[in-house]
Amino acid sequence: MSRQLMIAEVLSQPQAVSWLPWAVQYFFFIGIAACAALLACVWRWRGGDNAAHLERMALNLTAQNAPVSPAADVSFAVSGAYLYGAPASGNSLQGKLFLRPLRDAVPALPGFQFGDIAEENLSRSLDEVQTTLDDRGHAEVTAASQWQESRSPLQVILQASLLESGGRPVTRTVRQPIWPAETLPGIRPEFALKEVYDYRTDSTIKQPVVDENGTAAFEIVYADAKGEKKAV
């Protein structure tokens, strides 16, 4: 007759089990994933279909430090790179150049208007931009002068987008001031702004208005682009 051997208990020496660090890491990474998913949902909920997406590239558009003369061409330096440091070499840059009057030409003198208000054809579209960044992720955008005879301060505006295959474009805007002289007269009305109808744009705008039987007073300066007032 065969006998069956039944094991009821096994005794062994205590063993050190390193399960805790692995468990901590597991829940740590699970928490990161959950927070990322929650952040994405909140981002989409706050912005809807027009929500901004995190950019994967950096785009820098740089103008010259000082205003240029109307006879000079306007140049912008372009630099693009991925956020992990690699240059955006070979990526396409697309954009548009615009010419606009620069009435508030001196930030240090708020309210002062510069230039000839009667001068025409100061607001127009210029060339389109289509270029490719070089091996260092650099490029240059140049606008040939078409405003040599201007008597008013102007600005050339570059709005450009750096494209990436499979990603959203990164868009930036930069402005280059143009001054027809080193110093210019500026004028600031000393009466209140009021809403008036502009028949040219079929809209309501704010502009200085003198009350009936009132006195029109103005403040006049002669200053450079830095806001330093000069003697006449």
Phi, psi and omega in degrees: 000125181280147179249139178264133180262119180252130179262116183264333184203142178238127179254136179214168178287145177300137180242139178279120181251121183263059181274333187297313179300322178294321178294320179297315179297319181300309182290332177296311181289326175298320179295320178298315180297319180294319179295321178297317178295320179294318179298319178297319179295317179295319179300314179293322182293322181287328185252348183064213181289341181264016182295140178287143179256151178297132182277140179258358179226158174249134179232123178242124175247125187236128175262176177287151186293324184246158175300148179256165179279159179298336181281343185272147172288156180254129181235140176238134175270136183240134177222128180228143180205155172282158185291341177273004171110340182287141177293148180276058183289135179083355179284149182275142175241123179235145180185195184212145177252139181229149173247130181221148173293152181240078183290314176275069192281343185235101180302332180286349179236074183296141178092342179277134179254136182239148176103172181271112184294338181271354181289135187253169175060038178261354181235108182200162176275144179251218186282157169275154182248129176212104182212176181232137180288144182280191184297334178269000183079026183244157174199170177224134178246126184236137175244117178291141183296129174235019188224036184300328185268007184293141177253001183242153173294140183232174171215135173262127184250128174250121172244114188227153179234132175265123186263149177224138180295120178082003181232173179279148178289151174257122187245135177223162179227139178220151183234140176242113178289149176231125180243131180282350179204165180291325177230146182222152174280144176231152183228140178227120179289145180253032174232166194286154172278139177224155179280127179228156180275131178255108183293338182289326181249358181055048181211169179261129180233164176256130176208158181296133180225133178269130178294155178300134183066016178268179181248130178268116179241144182226153172246132185238136177231162174231108192218165175261185185293338179276352181092010177280121182283139182243154176282143179273000000 
